[in-house]
Short mmCIF file of C-alpha atoms in Angstrom, two decimals:
data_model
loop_
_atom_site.label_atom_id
_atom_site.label_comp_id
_atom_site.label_asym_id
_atom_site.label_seq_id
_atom_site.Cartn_x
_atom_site.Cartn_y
_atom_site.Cartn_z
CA UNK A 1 71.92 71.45 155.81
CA UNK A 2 75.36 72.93 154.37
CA UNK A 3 78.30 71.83 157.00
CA UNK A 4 78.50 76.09 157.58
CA UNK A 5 75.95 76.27 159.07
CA UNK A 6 76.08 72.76 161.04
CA UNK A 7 79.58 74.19 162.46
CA UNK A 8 77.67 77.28 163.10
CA UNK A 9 75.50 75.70 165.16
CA UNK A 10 77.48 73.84 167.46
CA UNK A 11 80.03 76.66 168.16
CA UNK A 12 76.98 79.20 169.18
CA UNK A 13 75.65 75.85 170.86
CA UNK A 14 79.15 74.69 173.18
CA UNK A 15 80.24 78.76 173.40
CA UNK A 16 76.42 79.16 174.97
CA UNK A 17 77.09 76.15 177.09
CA UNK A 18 80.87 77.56 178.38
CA UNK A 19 79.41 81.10 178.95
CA UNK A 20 76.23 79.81 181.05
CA UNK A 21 78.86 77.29 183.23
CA UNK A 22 81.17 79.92 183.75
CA UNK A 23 79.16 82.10 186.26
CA UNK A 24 76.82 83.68 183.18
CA UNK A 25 73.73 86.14 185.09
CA UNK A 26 71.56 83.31 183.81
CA UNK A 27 72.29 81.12 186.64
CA UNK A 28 70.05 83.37 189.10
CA UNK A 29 67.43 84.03 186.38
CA UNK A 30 66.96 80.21 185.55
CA UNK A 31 67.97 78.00 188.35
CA UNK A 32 67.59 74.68 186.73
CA UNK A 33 71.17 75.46 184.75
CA UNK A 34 72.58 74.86 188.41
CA UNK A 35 71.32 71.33 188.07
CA UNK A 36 72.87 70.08 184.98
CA UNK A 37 76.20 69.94 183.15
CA UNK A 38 77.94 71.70 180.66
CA UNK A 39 77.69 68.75 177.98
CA UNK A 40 73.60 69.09 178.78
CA UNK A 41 73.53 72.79 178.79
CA UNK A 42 75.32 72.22 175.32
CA UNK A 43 72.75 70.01 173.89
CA UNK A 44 69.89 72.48 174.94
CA UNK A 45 71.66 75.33 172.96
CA UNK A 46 72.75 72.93 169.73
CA UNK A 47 68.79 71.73 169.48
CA UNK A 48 67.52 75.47 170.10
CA UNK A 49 69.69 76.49 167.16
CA UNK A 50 68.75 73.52 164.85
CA UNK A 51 65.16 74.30 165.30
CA UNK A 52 65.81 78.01 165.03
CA UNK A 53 67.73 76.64 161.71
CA UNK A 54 64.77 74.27 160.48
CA UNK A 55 61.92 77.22 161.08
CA UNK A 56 64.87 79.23 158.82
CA UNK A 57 64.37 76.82 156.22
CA UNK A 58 60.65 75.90 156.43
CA UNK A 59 59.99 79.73 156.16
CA UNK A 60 62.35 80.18 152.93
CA UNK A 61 60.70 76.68 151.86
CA UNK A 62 57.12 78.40 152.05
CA UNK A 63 57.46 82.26 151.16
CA UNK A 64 61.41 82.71 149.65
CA UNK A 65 61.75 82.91 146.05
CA UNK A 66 62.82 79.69 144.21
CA UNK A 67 66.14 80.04 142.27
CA UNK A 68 67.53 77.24 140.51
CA UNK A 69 70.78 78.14 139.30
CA UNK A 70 72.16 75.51 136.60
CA UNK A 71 76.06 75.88 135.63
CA UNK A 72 77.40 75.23 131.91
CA UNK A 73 78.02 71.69 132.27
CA UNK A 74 74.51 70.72 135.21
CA UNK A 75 72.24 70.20 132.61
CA UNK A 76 72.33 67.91 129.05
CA UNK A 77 74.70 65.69 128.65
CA UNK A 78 75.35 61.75 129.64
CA UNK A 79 78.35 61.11 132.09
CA UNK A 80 79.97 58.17 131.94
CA UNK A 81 82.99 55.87 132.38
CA UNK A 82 83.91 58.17 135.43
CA UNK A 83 84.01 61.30 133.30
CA UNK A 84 83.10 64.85 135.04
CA UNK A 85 80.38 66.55 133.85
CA UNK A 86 82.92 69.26 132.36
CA UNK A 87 84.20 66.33 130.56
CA UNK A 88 81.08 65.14 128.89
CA UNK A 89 80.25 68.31 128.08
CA UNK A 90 83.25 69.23 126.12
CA UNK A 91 83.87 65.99 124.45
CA UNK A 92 80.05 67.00 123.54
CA UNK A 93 81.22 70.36 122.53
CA UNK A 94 84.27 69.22 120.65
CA UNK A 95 83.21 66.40 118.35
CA UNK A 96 79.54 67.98 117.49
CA UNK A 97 78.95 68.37 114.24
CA UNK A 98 77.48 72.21 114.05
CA UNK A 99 75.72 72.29 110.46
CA UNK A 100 74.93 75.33 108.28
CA UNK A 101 74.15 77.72 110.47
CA UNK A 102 71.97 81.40 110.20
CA UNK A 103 73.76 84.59 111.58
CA UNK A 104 74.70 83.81 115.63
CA UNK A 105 73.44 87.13 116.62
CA UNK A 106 69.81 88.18 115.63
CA UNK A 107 68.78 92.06 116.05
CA UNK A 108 66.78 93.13 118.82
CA UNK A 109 66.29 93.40 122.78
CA UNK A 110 68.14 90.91 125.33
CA UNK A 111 68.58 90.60 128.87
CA UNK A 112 71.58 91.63 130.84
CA UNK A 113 70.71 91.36 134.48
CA UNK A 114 67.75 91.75 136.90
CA UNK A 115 66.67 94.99 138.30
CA UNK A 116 67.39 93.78 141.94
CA UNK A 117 71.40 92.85 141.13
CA UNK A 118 72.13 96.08 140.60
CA UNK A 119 71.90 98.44 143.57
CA UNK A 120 72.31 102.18 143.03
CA UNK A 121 76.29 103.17 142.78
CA UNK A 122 77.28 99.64 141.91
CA UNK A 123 79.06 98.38 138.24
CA UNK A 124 78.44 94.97 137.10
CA UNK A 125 80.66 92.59 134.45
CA UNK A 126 78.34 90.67 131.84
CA UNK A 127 79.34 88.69 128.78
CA UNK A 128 76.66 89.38 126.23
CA UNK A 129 76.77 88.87 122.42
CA UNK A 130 80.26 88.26 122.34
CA UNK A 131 80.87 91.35 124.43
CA UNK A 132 82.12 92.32 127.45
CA UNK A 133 79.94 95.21 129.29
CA UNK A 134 80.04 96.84 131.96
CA UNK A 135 76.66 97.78 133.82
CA UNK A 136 76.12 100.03 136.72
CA UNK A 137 73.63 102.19 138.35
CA UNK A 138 74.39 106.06 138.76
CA UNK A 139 73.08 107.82 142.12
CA UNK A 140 69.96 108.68 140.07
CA UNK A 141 68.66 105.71 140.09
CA UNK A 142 68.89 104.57 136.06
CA UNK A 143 70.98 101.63 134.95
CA UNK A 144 73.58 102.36 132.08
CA UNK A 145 75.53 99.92 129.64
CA UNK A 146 78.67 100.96 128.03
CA UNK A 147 81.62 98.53 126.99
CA UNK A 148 83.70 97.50 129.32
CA UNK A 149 87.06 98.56 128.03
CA UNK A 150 88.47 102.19 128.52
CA UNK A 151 89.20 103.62 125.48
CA UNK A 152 92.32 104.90 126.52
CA UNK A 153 94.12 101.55 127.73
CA UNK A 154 91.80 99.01 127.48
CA UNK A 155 91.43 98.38 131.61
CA UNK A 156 88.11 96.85 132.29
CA UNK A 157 85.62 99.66 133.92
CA UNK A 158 83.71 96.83 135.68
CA UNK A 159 86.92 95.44 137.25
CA UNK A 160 87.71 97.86 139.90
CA UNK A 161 85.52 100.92 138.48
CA UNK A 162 83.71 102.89 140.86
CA UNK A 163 80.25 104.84 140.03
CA UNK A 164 80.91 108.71 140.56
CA UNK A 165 77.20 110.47 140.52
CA UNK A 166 76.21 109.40 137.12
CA UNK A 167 79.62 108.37 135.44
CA UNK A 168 82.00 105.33 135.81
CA UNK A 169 85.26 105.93 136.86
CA UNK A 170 88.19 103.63 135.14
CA UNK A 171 90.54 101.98 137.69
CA UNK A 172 93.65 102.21 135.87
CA UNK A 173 93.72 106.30 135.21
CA UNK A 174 90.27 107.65 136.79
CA UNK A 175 89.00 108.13 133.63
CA UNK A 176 85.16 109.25 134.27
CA UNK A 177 82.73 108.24 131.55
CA UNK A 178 78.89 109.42 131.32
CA UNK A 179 76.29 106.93 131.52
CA UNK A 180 74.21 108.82 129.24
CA UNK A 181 76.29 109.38 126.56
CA UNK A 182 79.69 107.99 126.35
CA UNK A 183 81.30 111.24 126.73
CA UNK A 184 84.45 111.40 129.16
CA UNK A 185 83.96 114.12 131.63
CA UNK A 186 87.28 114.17 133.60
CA UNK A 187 90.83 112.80 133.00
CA UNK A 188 92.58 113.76 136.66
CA UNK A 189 95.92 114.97 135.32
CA UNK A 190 95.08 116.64 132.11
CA UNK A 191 94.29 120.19 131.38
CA UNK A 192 91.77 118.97 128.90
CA UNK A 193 88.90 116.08 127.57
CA UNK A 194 89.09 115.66 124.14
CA UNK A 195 85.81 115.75 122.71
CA UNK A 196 86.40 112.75 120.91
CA UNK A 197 87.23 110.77 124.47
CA UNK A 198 83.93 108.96 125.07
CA UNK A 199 83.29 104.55 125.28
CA UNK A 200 80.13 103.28 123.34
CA UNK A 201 76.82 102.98 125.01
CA UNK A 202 74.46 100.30 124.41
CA UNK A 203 70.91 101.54 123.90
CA UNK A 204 69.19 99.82 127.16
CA UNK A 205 65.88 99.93 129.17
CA UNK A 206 64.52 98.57 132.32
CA UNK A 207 61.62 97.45 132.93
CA UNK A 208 59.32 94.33 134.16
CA UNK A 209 62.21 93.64 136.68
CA UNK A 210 65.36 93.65 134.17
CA UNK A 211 67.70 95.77 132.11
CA UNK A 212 67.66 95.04 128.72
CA UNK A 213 70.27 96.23 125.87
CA UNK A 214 69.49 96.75 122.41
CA UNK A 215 71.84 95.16 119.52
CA UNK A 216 71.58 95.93 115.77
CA UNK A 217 74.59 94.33 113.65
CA UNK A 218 74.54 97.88 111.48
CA UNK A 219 73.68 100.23 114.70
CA UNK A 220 70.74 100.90 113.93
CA UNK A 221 68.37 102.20 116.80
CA UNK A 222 65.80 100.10 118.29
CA UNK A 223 62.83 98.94 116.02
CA UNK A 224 60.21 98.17 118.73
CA UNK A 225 59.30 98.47 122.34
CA UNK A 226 59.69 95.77 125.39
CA UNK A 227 56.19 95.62 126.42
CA UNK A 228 55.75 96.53 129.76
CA UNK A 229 53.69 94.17 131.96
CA UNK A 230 51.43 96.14 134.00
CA UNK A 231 51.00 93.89 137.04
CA UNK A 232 54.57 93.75 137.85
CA UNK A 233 54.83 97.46 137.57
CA UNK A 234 52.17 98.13 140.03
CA UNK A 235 53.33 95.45 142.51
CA UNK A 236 49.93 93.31 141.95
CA UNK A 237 52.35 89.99 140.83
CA UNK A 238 55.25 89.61 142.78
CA UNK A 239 58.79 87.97 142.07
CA UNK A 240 58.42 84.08 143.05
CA UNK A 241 61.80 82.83 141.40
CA UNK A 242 63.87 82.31 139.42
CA UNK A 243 66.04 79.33 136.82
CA UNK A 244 69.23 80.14 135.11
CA UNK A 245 70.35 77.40 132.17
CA UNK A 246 72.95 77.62 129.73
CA UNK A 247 72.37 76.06 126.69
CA UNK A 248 75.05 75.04 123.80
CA UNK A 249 73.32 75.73 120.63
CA UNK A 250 72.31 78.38 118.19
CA UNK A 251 69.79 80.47 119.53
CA UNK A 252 67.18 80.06 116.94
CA UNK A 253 67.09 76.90 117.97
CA UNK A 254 65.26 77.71 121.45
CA UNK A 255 62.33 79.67 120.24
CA UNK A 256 61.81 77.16 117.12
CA UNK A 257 60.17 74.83 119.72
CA UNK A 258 57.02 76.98 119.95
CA UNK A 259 56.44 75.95 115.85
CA UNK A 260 57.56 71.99 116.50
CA UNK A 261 54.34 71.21 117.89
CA UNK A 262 55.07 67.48 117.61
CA UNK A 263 57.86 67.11 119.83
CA UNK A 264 55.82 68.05 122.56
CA UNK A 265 53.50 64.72 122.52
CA UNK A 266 56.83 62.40 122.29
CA UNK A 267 59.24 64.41 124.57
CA UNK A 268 56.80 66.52 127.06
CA UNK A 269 54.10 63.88 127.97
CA UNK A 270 55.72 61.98 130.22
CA UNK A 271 55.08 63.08 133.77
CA UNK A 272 57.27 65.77 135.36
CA UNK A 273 57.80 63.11 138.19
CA UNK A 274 60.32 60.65 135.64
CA UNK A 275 62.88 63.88 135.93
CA UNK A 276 64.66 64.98 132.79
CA UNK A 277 67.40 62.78 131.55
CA UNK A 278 65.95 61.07 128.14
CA UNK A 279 67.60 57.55 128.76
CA UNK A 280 64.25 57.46 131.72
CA UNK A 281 61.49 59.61 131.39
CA UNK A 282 59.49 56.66 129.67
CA UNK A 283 59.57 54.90 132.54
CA UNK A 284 56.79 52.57 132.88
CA UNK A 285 56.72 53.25 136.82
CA UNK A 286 54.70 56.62 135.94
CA UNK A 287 53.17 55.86 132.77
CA UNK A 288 49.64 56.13 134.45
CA UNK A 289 50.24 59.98 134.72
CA UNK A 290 50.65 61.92 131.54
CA UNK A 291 50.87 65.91 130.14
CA UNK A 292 48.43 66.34 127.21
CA UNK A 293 48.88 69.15 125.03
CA UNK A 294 47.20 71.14 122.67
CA UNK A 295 49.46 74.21 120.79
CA UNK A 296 48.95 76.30 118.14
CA UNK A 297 51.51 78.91 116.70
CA UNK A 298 50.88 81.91 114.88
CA UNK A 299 52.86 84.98 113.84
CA UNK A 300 51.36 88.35 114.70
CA UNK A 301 50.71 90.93 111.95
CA UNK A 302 52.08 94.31 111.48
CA UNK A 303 52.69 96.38 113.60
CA UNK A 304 53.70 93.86 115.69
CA UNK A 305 55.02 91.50 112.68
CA UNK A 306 58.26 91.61 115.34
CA UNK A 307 55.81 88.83 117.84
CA UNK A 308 54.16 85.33 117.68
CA UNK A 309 51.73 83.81 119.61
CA UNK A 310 51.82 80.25 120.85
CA UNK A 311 48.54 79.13 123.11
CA UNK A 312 49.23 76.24 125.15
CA UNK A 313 46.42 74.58 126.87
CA UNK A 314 47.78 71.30 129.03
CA UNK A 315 45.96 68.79 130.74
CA UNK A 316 47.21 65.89 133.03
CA UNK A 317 45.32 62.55 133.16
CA UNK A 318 45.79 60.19 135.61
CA UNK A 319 45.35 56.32 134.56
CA UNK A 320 43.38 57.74 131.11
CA UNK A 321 41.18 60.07 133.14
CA UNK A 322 41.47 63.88 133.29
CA UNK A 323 41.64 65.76 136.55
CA UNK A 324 40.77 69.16 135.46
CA UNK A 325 42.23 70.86 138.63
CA UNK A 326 45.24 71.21 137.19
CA UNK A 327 44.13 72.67 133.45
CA UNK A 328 46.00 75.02 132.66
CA UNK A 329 46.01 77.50 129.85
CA UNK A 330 49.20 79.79 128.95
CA UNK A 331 49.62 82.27 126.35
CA UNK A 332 53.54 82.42 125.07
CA UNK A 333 54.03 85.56 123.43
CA UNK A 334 57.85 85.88 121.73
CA UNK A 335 58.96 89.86 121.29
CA UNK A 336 61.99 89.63 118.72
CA UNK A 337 64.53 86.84 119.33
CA UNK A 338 65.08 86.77 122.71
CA UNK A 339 62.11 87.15 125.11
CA UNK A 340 58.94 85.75 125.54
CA UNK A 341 56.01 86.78 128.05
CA UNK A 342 54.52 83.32 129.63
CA UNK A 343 51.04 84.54 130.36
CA UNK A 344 49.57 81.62 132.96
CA UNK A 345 45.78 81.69 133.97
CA UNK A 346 44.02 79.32 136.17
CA UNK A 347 40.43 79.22 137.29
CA UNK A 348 41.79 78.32 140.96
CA UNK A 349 45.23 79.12 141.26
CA UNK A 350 45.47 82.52 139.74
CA UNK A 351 47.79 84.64 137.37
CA UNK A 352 51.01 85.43 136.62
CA UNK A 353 53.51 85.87 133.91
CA UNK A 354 57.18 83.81 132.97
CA UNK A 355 59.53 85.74 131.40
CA UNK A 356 61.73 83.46 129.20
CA UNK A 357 64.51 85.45 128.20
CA UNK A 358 67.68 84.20 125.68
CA UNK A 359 70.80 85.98 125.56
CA UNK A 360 73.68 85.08 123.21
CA UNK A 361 77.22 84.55 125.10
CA UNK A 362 78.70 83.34 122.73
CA UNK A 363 77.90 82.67 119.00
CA UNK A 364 76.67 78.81 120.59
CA UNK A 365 76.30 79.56 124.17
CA UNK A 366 72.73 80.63 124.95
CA UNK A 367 71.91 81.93 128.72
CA UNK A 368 68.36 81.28 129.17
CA UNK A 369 66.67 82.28 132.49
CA UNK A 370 62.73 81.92 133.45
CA UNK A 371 61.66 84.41 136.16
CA UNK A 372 58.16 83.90 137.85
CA UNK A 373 55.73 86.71 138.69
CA UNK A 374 52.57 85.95 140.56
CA UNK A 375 49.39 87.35 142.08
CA UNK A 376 50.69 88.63 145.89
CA UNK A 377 47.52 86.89 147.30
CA UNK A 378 48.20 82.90 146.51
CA UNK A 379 50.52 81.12 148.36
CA UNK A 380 54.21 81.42 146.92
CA UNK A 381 54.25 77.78 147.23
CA UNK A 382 51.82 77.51 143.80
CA UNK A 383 54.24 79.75 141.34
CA UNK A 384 57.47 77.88 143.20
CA UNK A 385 55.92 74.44 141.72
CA UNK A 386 54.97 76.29 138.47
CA UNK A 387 58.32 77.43 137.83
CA UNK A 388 59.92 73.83 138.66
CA UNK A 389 57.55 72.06 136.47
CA UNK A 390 58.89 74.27 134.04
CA UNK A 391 61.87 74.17 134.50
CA UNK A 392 61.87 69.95 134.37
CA UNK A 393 60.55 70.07 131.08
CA UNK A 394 62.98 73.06 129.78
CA UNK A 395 66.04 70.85 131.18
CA UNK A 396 64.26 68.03 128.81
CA UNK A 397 64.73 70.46 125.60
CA UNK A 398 68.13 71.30 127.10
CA UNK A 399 69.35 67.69 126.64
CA UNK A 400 68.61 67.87 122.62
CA UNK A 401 69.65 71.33 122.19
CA UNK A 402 73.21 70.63 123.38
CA UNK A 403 73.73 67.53 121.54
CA UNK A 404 71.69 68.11 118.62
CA UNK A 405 73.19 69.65 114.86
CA UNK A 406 71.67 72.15 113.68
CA UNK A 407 69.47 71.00 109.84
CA UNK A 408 69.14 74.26 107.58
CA UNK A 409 67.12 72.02 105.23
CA UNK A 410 65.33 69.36 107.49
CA UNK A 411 63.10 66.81 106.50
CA UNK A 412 59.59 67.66 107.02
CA UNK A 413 56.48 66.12 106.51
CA UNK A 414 53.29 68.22 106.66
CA UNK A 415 52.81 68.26 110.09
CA UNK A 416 55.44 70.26 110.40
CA UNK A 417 54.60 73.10 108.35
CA UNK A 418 54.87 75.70 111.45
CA UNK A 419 58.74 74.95 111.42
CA UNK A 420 59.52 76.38 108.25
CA UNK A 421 56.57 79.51 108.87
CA UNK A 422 58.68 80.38 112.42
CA UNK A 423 61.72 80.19 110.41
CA UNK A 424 60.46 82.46 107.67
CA UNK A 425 59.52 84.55 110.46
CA UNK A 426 62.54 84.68 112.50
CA UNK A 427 64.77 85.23 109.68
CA UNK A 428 63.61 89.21 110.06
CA UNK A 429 65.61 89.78 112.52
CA UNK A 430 68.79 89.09 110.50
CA UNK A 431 70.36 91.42 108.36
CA UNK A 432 73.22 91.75 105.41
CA UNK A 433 75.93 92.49 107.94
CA UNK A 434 74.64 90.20 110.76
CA UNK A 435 77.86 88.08 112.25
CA UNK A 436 78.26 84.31 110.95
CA UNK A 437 80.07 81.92 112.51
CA UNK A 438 83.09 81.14 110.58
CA UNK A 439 85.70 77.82 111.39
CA UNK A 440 89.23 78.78 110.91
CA UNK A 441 92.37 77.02 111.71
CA UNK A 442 89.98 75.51 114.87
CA UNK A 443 89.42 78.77 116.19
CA UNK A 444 86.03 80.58 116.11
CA UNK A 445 86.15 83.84 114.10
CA UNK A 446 82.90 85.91 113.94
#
């Protein structure tokens, strides 16, 4: 329990306890207060508010949403000799070799937010793809994206901009720009709106929970459709959690895992139990429980060449033997570069979906989050341990992603003949014009 709310406590506990001594009605309701002392009367009121506290918690424990919320520097690295973890992770940063690396910014759909972070008449800030947006919700309900920065002196519309009907107004001037268009419909002191006066919209959607923006290098309008998962729209799987994870490294690099099948045996079958950091998960203390794994990836053919399929079917034995309670089989369906639908069935604990979705920050700053959907009728407890066991092993990948180089010609064997397919695949969603990373008198210029 956070001090707050200890502090809470004991000031609602001792002002109870002064009120009740000092002549409170109580007194001739319950006569036993008569009998004992403020410092007792004090003591009732501090253990009625911790166990008003605890059934707070047990009841968040059993039916709240699980949200694991990692920061830039939680999750990867090795701290040591009484560094920070912003330390390790920027001597990380600094000194890692990159390699040669493809285009930063594939084409297609990406994440910006969650539906339920953006309440109607309110304007968001999000770094995405390099770019600062600005996302709000007009009074009719739909969520727009336009850049952030007024066209006419650069203030920040998300900084300080208010939502008027179906426009955002700029907080420097009152500039009002349409959410559906760009266009500027009102400057406050001018006679006039140049035609021309309008901020760039990014082509967006929402749906399954999330708003989504659309980015082609060359502008081009979207290629394909976010599939829309029916269950969440009708309310028969419900939102269980969620993890956010930043990850330092190209983003091919996170959907290539679906095609190295083999890494999954040697990193992923130790038991979710001996945690995430490498140095330990071979621990011989669990060795007697293990993940088994069977994968196989596959592209899909036109006209969804834009999707892949990965079918996962785990297993967990327990000193060699199998318990089959806890098969599971999930189908990973990618949809462009950055999202993927994780389809989970189970004979016994139900259905859902985790949506896996990568967004580019940066040109190597990834923002990965998992959100859980599940069937309203099991216990939220079942998705909440779900989404944790996924999220252990994810923070396992995240360890090698941030420390790894990236190989443009690696050394396979033929085992690894998915790698190069996926790659062969992915590389669709580049273009001629799509940015590169570039080093230049040690700055970044893409």
């Amino acid at each position: 329990m956070s001090p707050g709310k200890l502090a809470v406590i004991f000031g609602l506990g001792v002002a109870a306890g002064l009120i009740i001594q000092s002549g409170d009605p109580l007194d001739s309701w319950y006569p036993v207060w008569r009998e004992i002392g403020l410092l007792a009367r004090a003591v009732v009121c501090l253990i009625a508010g911790a166990s008003l506290a605890t059934l707070g918690w047990l009841h968040g424990f059993l039916f709240g949403p699980l949200e694991l919320l990692r920061g830039p520097d939680d999750v990867g690295y090795i701290v040591e000799n009484g560094r920070s973890k912003a330390q390790a992770a920027n001597e990380v940063r600094r000194r890692r070799r990159t390699g040669d690396l493809p285009p930063v910014y594939p084409n297609g759909w990406y994440r910006v937010l969650d539906s339920h972070m953006l309440r109607r008449g309110e304007v968001r800030s999000v770094t995405v793809l390099g770019e600062q947006v600005a996302v709000f919700r007009g009074q009719d309900g739909e969520a727009y994206v336009v850049d952030a920065y007024c066209p006419h002196l650069g203030a920040n519309l998300a900084v300080g901009g208010q939502v008027v009907g179906n426009c955002i107004e700029c907080p420097f001037h009152g500039w009002q720009f349409r959410g559906t268009d760009g266009k500027c419909v009102k400057i406050p002191y001018a006679e006039k709106v140049p035609d021309f006066a309008k901020v760039r919209i990014w082509p967006s959607c929402e749906l399954n929970g999330q708003v989504l923006v659309w980015f082609h290098c060359d502008g081009e309008d979207p290629q394909w459709l976010v599939p829309e998962q029916q269950e969440i729209t009708t309310g028969e799987w419900v939102y269980r959690g969620r993890t956010e994870h930043f990850i330092n490294a190209h983003i091919q690099e996170i959907p290539e895992n679906a095609a190295d099948i083999a890494h999954l045996d040697h990193l992923h079958t130790p038991a979710i139990v001996s945690g995430v950091d490498l140095r330990y998960t071979n621990s011989k203390t669990w060795e007697f429980l293990r993940h088994d794994w069977k994968v196989q990836w596959e592209p899909e053919a036109e006209p969804n060449k834009h999707c892949s399929q990965m079918l996962v079917k785990h297993a967990l034995t327990v000193f060699g033997s199998t318990w089959h309670l806890l098969d599971v089989c999930v189908l990973a369906r990618q949809v462009g570069p950055g999202l993927v639908f994780l389809l989970i069935e189970h004979r016994f604990l139900g259905r859902g979906v985790i949506l896996q979705c990568v967004t580019p920050v940066e040109p190597l700053l990834q923002f990965v989050t998992h959100t859980i959907f599940y069937q309203s009728n099991i216990p939220p407890l079942v998705p909440k341990f779900i989404l944790k066991a996924e999220s252990i092993q994810f923070e396992r990948d995240v360890m090698i992603w941030n420390n790894k180089k990236y190989i443009s010609k690696p050394l396979l064997v033929k085992e690894d003949s998915a790698i190069q397919k996926h790659r062969r695949w992915f590389s669709q969603f580049y273009s001629e014009h799509s940015p590169q990373l570039q080093h230049q008198r040690n700055t970044l210029d893409f």
